Coordinates of C-alpha atoms and ligand atoms in Angstrom, one line a residue:
M1 CA 28.4 -4.4 -15.8
G2 CA 28.0 -3.1 -12.3
L3 CA 31.2 -3.9 -9.6
P4 CA 30.8 -6.2 -8.2
R5 CA 30.9 -5.7 -4.2
R6 CA 34.7 -6.3 -4.1
R7 CA 36.0 -3.9 -6.7
F8 CA 34.0 -1.5 -5.3
L9 CA 34.8 -1.5 -1.9
A10 CA 38.4 -1.6 -3.0
L11 CA 38.5 1.6 -5.4
S12 CA 39.5 4.1 -3.0
G13 CA 38.1 7.7 -2.5
A14 CA 41.5 8.8 -3.2
A15 CA 41.5 7.4 -6.6
L16 CA 38.5 8.6 -7.1
T17 CA 38.2 12.3 -5.9
G18 CA 42.9 13.1 -5.7
A19 CA 42.3 13.7 -1.9
L20 CA 44.4 12.4 0.7
P21 CA 43.8 9.0 1.9
R22 CA 41.6 9.4 5.7
P23 CA 42.5 7.7 8.9
R24 CA 40.7 4.0 9.0
I25 CA 37.4 4.4 10.3
A26 CA 34.9 1.6 13.0
D27 CA 31.6 1.3 10.7
P28 CA 30.1 5.1 9.6
F29 CA 27.0 3.5 8.4
T30 CA 24.7 3.5 11.8
L31 CA 22.3 5.5 9.9
G32 CA 21.0 3.4 7.8
V33 CA 20.4 5.4 4.2
A34 CA 17.6 7.1 2.8
S35 CA 16.2 8.2 -0.4
G36 CA 13.4 10.6 -1.2
D37 CA 11.5 13.8 -3.7
P38 CA 11.1 10.9 -6.2
L39 CA 11.2 12.4 -9.9
P40 CA 10.5 10.8 -13.2
E41 CA 14.3 10.7 -13.7
G42 CA 15.7 11.1 -10.4
V43 CA 15.5 10.5 -7.1
V44 CA 17.8 11.8 -4.1
L45 CA 20.3 9.5 -2.0
W46 CA 20.9 10.3 1.7
T47 CA 23.7 8.5 4.4
R48 CA 25.1 10.4 7.2
L49 CA 28.5 9.1 8.5
A50 CA 28.9 8.5 12.3
P51 CA 31.2 5.6 13.3
R52 CA 29.7 7.0 17.1
P53 CA 26.7 8.1 16.7
L54 CA 25.5 9.4 20.2
E55 CA 29.0 11.7 20.0
P56 CA 29.4 15.2 18.5
A57 CA 30.0 14.4 14.8
G58 CA 29.6 11.3 15.3
G59 CA 32.8 10.2 16.2
L60 CA 34.6 11.7 13.1
P61 CA 37.1 14.4 13.1
P62 CA 36.4 17.8 11.0
V63 CA 37.7 16.2 7.4
P64 CA 35.9 15.4 4.5
Y65 CA 35.8 11.9 2.8
P66 CA 34.7 10.7 -0.2
V67 CA 31.5 8.9 -0.6
G68 CA 30.7 6.1 -3.6
W69 CA 27.4 5.5 -4.8
Q70 CA 26.2 2.9 -6.8
V71 CA 22.5 2.7 -7.9
A72 CA 21.6 -0.3 -9.7
E73 CA 18.1 -2.0 -11.9
D74 CA 18.9 -4.9 -9.0
D75 CA 19.5 -5.7 -5.8
R76 CA 22.3 -8.1 -6.3
F77 CA 24.1 -4.6 -8.1
T78 CA 25.1 -6.7 -10.8
R79 CA 23.0 -3.8 -13.2
V80 CA 24.4 -0.2 -11.9
V81 CA 22.8 2.3 -13.8
R82 CA 24.8 5.3 -12.1
S83 CA 27.0 5.9 -9.9
G84 CA 29.9 8.5 -8.5
T85 CA 31.4 10.1 -5.6
A86 CA 30.4 12.7 -3.1
T87 CA 31.7 14.7 -0.2
A88 CA 30.3 13.9 3.6
A89 CA 31.6 17.3 4.3
P90 CA 32.0 18.3 8.4
E91 CA 30.5 21.8 8.1
F92 CA 26.8 19.6 6.6
G93 CA 27.7 17.1 9.5
H94 CA 29.4 14.2 7.3
T95 CA 25.7 13.4 5.8
V96 CA 25.2 13.2 1.8
H97 CA 23.0 13.8 -0.5
V98 CA 23.6 12.7 -4.1
D99 CA 20.9 14.1 -6.5
V100 CA 20.8 11.5 -9.5
R101 CA 18.9 12.2 -12.5
G102 CA 19.0 9.7 -15.6
L103 CA 16.9 6.9 -14.5
R104 CA 13.8 5.6 -16.1
P105 CA 10.2 7.0 -14.7
G106 CA 7.9 4.4 -12.2
R107 CA 11.4 1.9 -11.7
D108 CA 12.6 0.7 -8.6
Y109 CA 16.3 1.0 -8.3
H110 CA 18.4 0.2 -5.7
Y111 CA 21.3 1.8 -4.4
R112 CA 23.9 1.7 -1.6
F113 CA 27.1 4.2 -0.1
R114 CA 30.4 3.1 0.5
T115 CA 33.8 4.6 1.9
G116 CA 37.0 3.9 4.1
G117 CA 36.6 -0.1 2.9
H118 CA 32.9 0.0 4.5
L119 CA 29.9 -1.1 2.5
S120 CA 26.0 0.6 3.4
P121 CA 23.3 -1.1 3.8
P122 CA 21.5 -1.2 0.8
G123 CA 17.9 0.5 -0.2
R124 CA 15.5 0.5 -2.4
T125 CA 13.5 3.4 -4.0
R126 CA 11.0 4.0 -7.1
T127 CA 11.0 7.2 -9.7
T128 CA 7.4 8.7 -9.9
P129 CA 5.7 7.8 -13.2
A130 CA 6.0 9.6 -16.6
R131 CA 4.7 12.8 -17.0
T132 CA 2.6 12.0 -19.5
S133 CA 1.5 8.4 -18.2
S134 CA -2.1 7.5 -17.2
P135 CA -1.0 5.6 -13.6
R136 CA -3.8 2.9 -12.4
A137 CA -2.6 3.7 -9.1
L138 CA -0.5 5.8 -6.1
R139 CA 0.1 4.0 -2.9
F140 CA 1.7 6.1 0.0
A141 CA 1.8 5.9 3.6
V142 CA 1.2 8.5 6.1
A143 CA 3.3 9.5 9.6
S144 CA 3.9 11.9 12.0
C145 CA 5.6 12.7 15.6
Q146 CA 7.6 9.5 16.7
S147 CA 8.5 10.3 19.8
Y148 CA 11.8 7.8 20.1
S149 CA 11.6 7.9 24.3
D150 CA 7.5 7.5 24.0
G151 CA 8.2 3.7 22.1
Y152 CA 9.5 1.7 19.3
Y153 CA 9.4 1.6 16.2
D154 CA 7.5 -0.9 15.4
A155 CA 5.3 0.4 13.0
W156 CA 7.6 1.3 10.4
R157 CA 9.0 -2.3 10.2
H158 CA 4.7 -3.3 9.5
A159 CA 5.1 -0.2 6.9
A160 CA 8.1 -1.2 5.5
A161 CA 6.6 -4.6 4.8
E162 CA 4.0 -2.4 3.2
D163 CA 4.4 -2.1 -0.7
F164 CA 4.2 1.6 -1.0
D165 CA 5.3 4.1 -4.5
V166 CA 6.1 6.7 -1.4
V167 CA 6.0 7.5 2.2
F168 CA 4.1 11.0 3.3
F169 CA 5.9 11.5 6.6
L170 CA 4.3 14.6 8.3
G171 CA 6.3 16.0 10.8
D172 CA 7.9 15.6 14.2
Y173 CA 10.5 13.2 13.1
I174 CA 12.3 14.3 16.1
Y175 CA 10.8 15.3 19.4
E176 CA 13.9 18.6 20.8
G177 CA 12.7 17.6 25.1
A178 CA 15.2 16.1 28.0
I179 CA 16.1 12.9 27.4
D180 CA 17.2 10.2 30.1
S181 CA 20.4 8.5 30.0
V182 CA 18.6 5.2 29.2
G183 CA 16.1 6.6 26.5
G184 CA 12.9 6.7 28.2
N185 CA 10.3 4.0 28.0
R186 CA 13.5 1.8 25.8
L187 CA 14.0 0.0 28.9
D188 CA 15.6 -3.0 27.4
T189 CA 17.9 -1.4 25.0
G190 CA 20.9 -0.8 26.9
L191 CA 21.3 2.7 25.9
A192 CA 23.4 5.2 27.6
L193 CA 23.3 8.3 26.2
P194 CA 25.9 10.9 27.1
D195 CA 24.2 13.3 29.5
T196 CA 24.1 15.9 26.7
F197 CA 20.3 14.5 26.1
E198 CA 18.9 15.6 29.2
L199 CA 18.9 18.8 27.8
E200 CA 15.9 20.6 26.0
T201 CA 17.8 20.5 22.1
D202 CA 18.7 24.1 20.9
T203 CA 22.0 24.1 19.4
L204 CA 23.0 22.3 15.8
D205 CA 25.4 20.0 18.1
L206 CA 22.0 18.6 19.7
Y207 CA 19.8 18.9 16.8
R208 CA 22.4 17.2 15.1
M209 CA 22.6 14.1 17.8
R210 CA 18.6 14.0 18.6
Y211 CA 18.0 12.3 14.4
A212 CA 21.2 10.5 15.0
L213 CA 19.8 8.9 18.2
H214 CA 16.4 8.5 16.1
R215 CA 17.9 7.6 13.2
T216 CA 19.3 4.9 15.2
D217 CA 16.3 2.5 15.6
P218 CA 16.2 -0.4 13.0
D219 CA 13.2 0.1 11.9
L220 CA 12.7 3.1 11.5
Q221 CA 16.0 2.7 9.3
A222 CA 14.3 -0.2 7.5
A223 CA 11.6 2.4 7.0
H224 CA 13.5 4.5 4.7
A225 CA 15.4 1.8 2.7
A226 CA 12.5 0.3 1.5
F227 CA 10.5 3.7 0.1
P228 CA 11.0 6.8 -0.9
W229 CA 9.9 9.6 1.3
M230 CA 8.5 12.9 1.3
L231 CA 8.6 14.7 4.4
T232 CA 7.4 18.2 5.6
W233 CA 8.2 19.1 9.3
D234 CA 6.0 20.1 12.1
D235 CA 6.8 22.0 15.6
H236 CA 8.7 19.5 17.1
E237 CA 12.0 19.5 14.9
V238 CA 12.6 23.2 16.6
Q239 CA 9.9 23.8 19.6
D240 CA 7.1 22.6 20.5
N241 CA 4.2 24.8 18.9
Y242 CA 6.6 27.9 17.6
A243 CA 5.3 29.9 14.7
D244 CA 7.4 32.2 12.6
A245 CA 10.5 33.5 14.8
V246 CA 8.0 33.6 18.2
S247 CA 9.4 30.8 20.6
R248 CA 6.5 29.2 22.9
F249 CA 8.4 31.8 26.0
P250 CA 6.6 35.1 25.1
D251 CA 10.5 36.9 26.5
V252 CA 12.5 35.1 24.0
P253 CA 13.6 38.1 21.2
A254 CA 13.1 36.9 18.4
Q255 CA 16.0 37.4 17.4
D256 CA 17.2 35.2 19.3
F257 CA 14.6 32.4 18.3
L258 CA 15.9 32.4 14.8
V259 CA 19.8 31.8 16.0
R260 CA 17.7 28.2 17.7
R261 CA 15.8 27.8 14.1
A262 CA 18.5 28.2 11.8
D263 CA 20.1 25.9 13.6
A264 CA 17.3 23.5 13.8
Y265 CA 16.1 24.0 10.4
R266 CA 20.3 23.1 9.0
A267 CA 20.6 19.7 11.2
Y268 CA 16.7 19.7 9.6
W269 CA 18.3 19.7 6.6
E270 CA 21.1 17.7 6.8
N271 CA 19.3 14.6 8.2
Q272 CA 16.8 14.8 5.5
P273 CA 16.7 13.8 2.0
L274 CA 16.4 16.8 0.5
R275 CA 17.3 18.5 -3.1
R276 CA 20.4 21.6 -2.3
S277 CA 17.7 23.4 -3.4
H278 CA 16.1 23.3 0.0
A279 CA 19.2 24.2 1.9
P280 CA 18.7 26.7 4.6
A281 CA 19.9 30.4 4.0
G282 CA 20.5 31.2 7.6
P283 CA 17.1 31.4 9.8
D284 CA 15.1 30.6 6.3
M285 CA 14.6 27.2 4.0
S286 CA 12.4 26.9 2.1
L287 CA 10.0 23.5 2.3
H288 CA 6.8 23.5 0.3
R289 CA 7.0 22.1 -3.1
R290 CA 5.1 19.7 -5.8
F291 CA 5.2 16.4 -7.1
R292 CA 3.2 15.0 -9.6
F293 CA 2.6 11.5 -10.5
G294 CA 1.3 11.8 -14.4
D295 CA -1.6 12.9 -14.6
L296 CA -3.1 10.6 -12.0
A297 CA -2.0 13.1 -8.6
E298 CA 0.1 16.2 -7.9
A299 CA 1.1 16.5 -4.4
Y300 CA 2.3 19.7 -2.0
L301 CA 3.9 19.6 0.3
L302 CA 3.5 22.8 2.5
D303 CA 4.8 24.4 5.7
T304 CA 2.7 25.5 8.0
R305 CA 5.5 26.3 10.8
Q306 CA 7.6 28.7 9.4
Y307 CA 5.1 32.1 7.6
R308 CA 2.5 31.3 10.7
S309 CA 1.4 34.2 12.4
D310 CA 1.1 33.6 16.5
Q311 CA -1.3 32.1 17.6
V312 CA -4.3 33.8 19.3
C313 CA -5.8 33.6 22.4
G314 CA -2.9 31.2 23.5
D315 CA -1.6 28.8 21.9
N316 CA -4.3 25.7 22.3
L317 CA -8.1 25.0 23.5
R318 CA -9.8 28.7 23.4
A319 CA -13.6 29.2 22.9
G320 CA -14.9 32.9 21.6
C321 CA -11.9 33.5 20.2
A322 CA -13.0 36.2 18.0
D323 CA -9.1 37.5 16.8
R324 CA -8.4 33.8 15.0
E325 CA -11.0 35.6 12.6
D326 CA -8.9 38.4 11.3
P327 CA -8.3 38.3 7.7
G328 CA -4.8 39.5 8.1
R329 CA -3.6 36.3 10.1
T330 CA -1.7 33.1 8.0
L331 CA -0.9 29.8 8.3
L332 CA 0.7 28.9 5.3
G333 CA 2.2 33.2 4.8
A334 CA 0.4 34.7 1.7
P335 CA 3.6 33.7 -0.5
Q336 CA 2.9 29.9 0.6
R337 CA -1.3 30.1 -0.2
D338 CA -1.0 32.1 -3.5
W339 CA 1.6 29.6 -4.5
L340 CA -0.7 26.8 -3.4
L341 CA -3.8 27.7 -4.8
D342 CA -2.7 29.3 -8.2
R343 CA -0.9 25.3 -9.5
M344 CA -4.3 23.9 -7.5
G345 CA -6.1 25.9 -9.9
R346 CA -4.0 24.8 -12.8
S347 CA -3.8 21.0 -12.0
E348 CA -4.6 19.3 -14.6
A349 CA -4.4 15.4 -12.7
R350 CA -6.7 13.1 -10.8
W351 CA -6.2 14.0 -7.5
S352 CA -4.5 17.2 -5.3
V353 CA -2.9 15.5 -2.2
L354 CA -2.6 18.9 0.4
A355 CA 0.3 16.9 2.5
Q356 CA 0.9 19.1 5.5
Q357 CA 0.6 19.2 9.4
V358 CA -2.0 20.4 11.5
M359 CA -5.5 19.6 11.2
M360 CA -7.5 21.1 8.8
A361 CA -11.2 19.7 9.3
E362 CA -13.3 22.0 11.9
C363 CA -12.8 20.9 15.6
R364 CA -15.1 22.1 18.9
Y365 CA -13.5 20.2 21.8
G366 CA -17.0 20.0 23.4
G367 CA -18.0 21.4 26.6
P368 CA -19.3 24.4 28.3
A369 CA -17.8 26.4 25.3
D370 CA -17.1 25.7 21.8
R371 CA -13.4 25.3 22.7
R372 CA -11.4 24.9 19.4
D373 CA -7.5 24.6 19.4
M374 CA -5.8 27.3 18.0
D375 CA -2.7 25.7 16.8
K376 CA -4.6 23.8 13.9
W377 CA -6.3 24.9 11.1
D378 CA -9.9 26.4 13.4
G379 CA -6.9 28.9 14.6
Y380 CA -6.4 30.6 10.8
P381 CA -10.7 30.3 9.5
P382 CA -9.9 32.6 6.3
D383 CA -6.7 30.8 5.3
R384 CA -9.1 27.5 6.0
Q385 CA -11.6 29.5 3.7
R386 CA -9.6 29.9 0.6
I387 CA -8.7 26.7 0.2
L388 CA -11.8 25.1 1.1
E389 CA -13.7 27.3 -1.8
Q390 CA -10.4 25.8 -4.2
A391 CA -11.2 23.0 -3.2
A392 CA -14.5 23.7 -4.0
R393 CA -13.5 24.7 -8.1
T394 CA -10.9 21.7 -7.7
P395 CA -12.4 17.6 -7.3
G396 CA -10.2 15.2 -5.8
T397 CA -8.6 17.2 -3.2
V398 CA -7.7 15.6 -0.9
V399 CA -5.9 16.9 3.2
L400 CA -3.8 14.7 5.1
S401 CA -2.4 15.7 8.5
G402 CA -0.6 14.1 11.2
D403 CA 0.5 16.3 14.4
L404 CA -2.5 15.5 16.7
H405 CA -1.6 11.6 17.8
Y406 CA -5.4 11.1 16.9
N407 CA -6.4 8.8 13.5
Y408 CA -9.4 11.3 12.4
A409 CA -11.2 10.9 8.8
A410 CA -12.9 14.5 8.1
D411 CA -14.9 15.2 5.9
L412 CA -14.3 19.0 4.6
H413 CA -16.9 21.4 3.9
L414 CA -17.1 24.8 2.6
R415 CA -21.0 25.5 4.1
P416 CA -21.3 22.9 7.3
D417 CA -25.9 22.3 5.5
E418 CA -23.6 21.5 1.8
R419 CA -22.1 18.6 0.5
P420 CA -18.3 18.3 1.1
V421 CA -15.5 19.5 -1.0
A422 CA -12.8 17.3 -0.4
V423 CA -12.1 15.8 3.0
E424 CA -9.6 14.8 4.7
L425 CA -7.6 11.5 6.2
V426 CA -5.6 12.8 9.8
G427 CA -2.8 10.3 10.6
T428 CA -2.1 9.5 14.6
S429 CA 1.8 9.4 15.7
I430 CA 4.2 6.3 15.4
S431 CA 5.4 6.3 19.1
S432 CA 4.0 8.8 21.1
A433 CA 2.8 8.7 25.4
G434 CA 2.0 5.7 25.5
D435 CA -0.3 2.5 23.6
G436 CA -3.3 5.0 23.3
S437 CA -6.8 3.2 23.0
D438 CA -9.4 2.5 20.5
S439 CA -11.5 5.7 21.8
T440 CA -11.7 8.2 24.8
P441 CA -13.8 10.6 26.3
Q442 CA -12.4 13.2 24.4
L443 CA -12.3 11.6 21.0
D444 CA -16.4 10.5 22.0
L445 CA -17.0 14.8 22.5
Q446 CA -15.7 15.4 19.8
R447 CA -17.7 13.4 17.6
E448 CA -20.9 14.4 19.0
Y449 CA -20.1 18.0 18.4
N450 CA -18.6 17.3 15.0
P451 CA -20.7 15.4 12.7
H452 CA -18.3 15.6 9.8
L453 CA -15.5 13.6 11.6
R454 CA -16.2 10.0 10.2
F455 CA -14.0 8.3 12.8
A456 CA -11.8 9.2 15.3
N457 CA -9.3 6.6 17.4
A458 CA -6.9 6.9 19.8
Q459 CA -3.8 4.4 18.8
R460 CA -0.4 4.6 17.4
G461 CA 0.4 3.5 13.8
Y462 CA 0.3 4.9 9.9
L463 CA -2.0 5.2 7.2
R464 CA -2.4 2.9 4.3
C465 CA -3.5 5.0 1.1
E466 CA -4.4 4.5 -2.4
L467 CA -5.5 6.4 -5.2
T468 CA -7.3 5.2 -8.1
R469 CA -8.8 6.9 -11.1
D470 CA -11.8 7.7 -9.3
R471 CA -11.6 6.6 -5.4
L472 CA -9.3 7.6 -2.4
R473 CA -9.2 4.3 0.0
A474 CA -7.5 4.7 2.9
D475 CA -6.7 2.0 5.4
Y476 CA -6.0 3.0 9.6
R477 CA -3.6 0.6 10.6
V478 CA -3.1 0.6 14.3
M479 CA -1.1 -0.7 17.0
S480 CA -1.5 -3.2 19.8
E481 CA 0.7 -1.4 20.9
V482 CA 4.5 0.4 20.7
T483 CA 5.6 0.5 24.4
R484 CA 6.8 -2.9 24.5
R485 CA 8.4 -4.0 21.7
G486 CA 7.1 -6.3 19.4
G487 CA 3.8 -4.7 18.5
T488 CA 1.5 -6.1 15.7
V489 CA -0.3 -4.6 13.5
S490 CA -4.5 -4.5 11.9
T491 CA -6.7 -2.4 10.2
R492 CA -9.0 -1.4 12.5
A493 CA -11.6 1.0 9.8
S494 CA -11.2 1.6 6.0
F495 CA -12.9 4.6 4.2
V496 CA -13.4 5.0 0.3
S497 CA -14.2 8.7 -1.2
E498 CA -15.1 9.1 -4.8
R499 CA -13.7 11.9 -6.8
E500 CA -16.2 13.2 -8.2
R501 CA -18.6 12.8 -4.9
P502 CA -16.2 14.0 -2.0
G503 CA -17.1 12.3 1.6
L504 CA -15.5 9.3 3.7
V505 CA -17.7 6.3 3.6
A506 CA -16.8 3.5 5.4
A507 CA -15.6 0.5 3.4
Ligands
FE2_601 FE1 3.6 15.3 17.4

């Protein structure tokens, strides 16, 4: 029998921890709750105390707060199966990370927090299937790129109403650029952002406030409260197009940029449902990891930013860049690349899902020369070749990508004249510059120059995917608009690919 709500609220932190009572605070659960990195026996629960979320330190004094937590089998919390007290410490921005264990595989659970007489909104999560099980299906969302100031997050509201086992978030959770005091395009929110948001985000306090701003959004909170997430980052969590210790600005010394990277990585870890084993040490944070869904799928969360060789021939579109072929350059870094190749080679799962940031398929941009984007796998062909060689030996390889703010469906070829060895699904942005459109002259050119691109689209939205024993299905869910509130969602295109014979076919 679980604790009724009143008694859960009444239990003071002092009684549970022996700590001194804290001064009363206003409702600190303004940023919602989240869960992530599920295992068969556990999951990470997250929240952050911030009574005034847009202020430094969320409006809290620099003292720790005890935070009670409960995990229940039912949404009324009558069957509580795990509970305890965590500490929201000021040195971690008053965030809470609870690594719950002792749960049962493949189950839904409900969780909540409380502190100082305040109860958090409830969240729902789901453990992964038992390692020895043979699940019939895995349903997941793929999303990336949520520029707060460019639009609303109605895509998240629609995603939250679907049934997903997990959400893969592939980076650009925040954007680091200046936002004006009314929140950019969100003109009806009545926001009065502090002047500090008009600065580029480059300190720990500013990164923390940026996460708080994004997390105030109720639709984003709903999506976090509905499913466990598995996240990785891209560039904007630190700085546009950075590479390892190299700033996008050429005159910034590495040691200075690494100070900023340390602040950005710390704020990232604090503000996401990640285990303590991924907490950063200075400017370094190990984020790549793998998850198993019984014998159906193995998911690899990759980091293509922290270890990459600097982009060659500039960060963006370049033609005839011979240096990109240099075998000494790498996108993943040798240790992560070798870990991935080794694990893919030994996997006994039917599907291998590579959840990562940038487009892997070759993409010629057309025009007078053979232009390619040096920030993507096209800038690192030797690394890509190694992955595709492994994919050719690993049936059921699926690459998930974000970053571009376009939808693409691509067949991945080891050699252009042979059958595809894997498929790639590139998901568009949740919110970024404008509402987008079904196509653009640039996308039309790309389709013409890249016959392996089965689909391209420039609207906002997310991917809805299902893996069954022998087949992948992907639905491209697109938004009518994001620059005004209340956008509707529809399925623009659907594709399937067979495990034994990869290649995307319109469904
Ligand atoms: Fe982005």
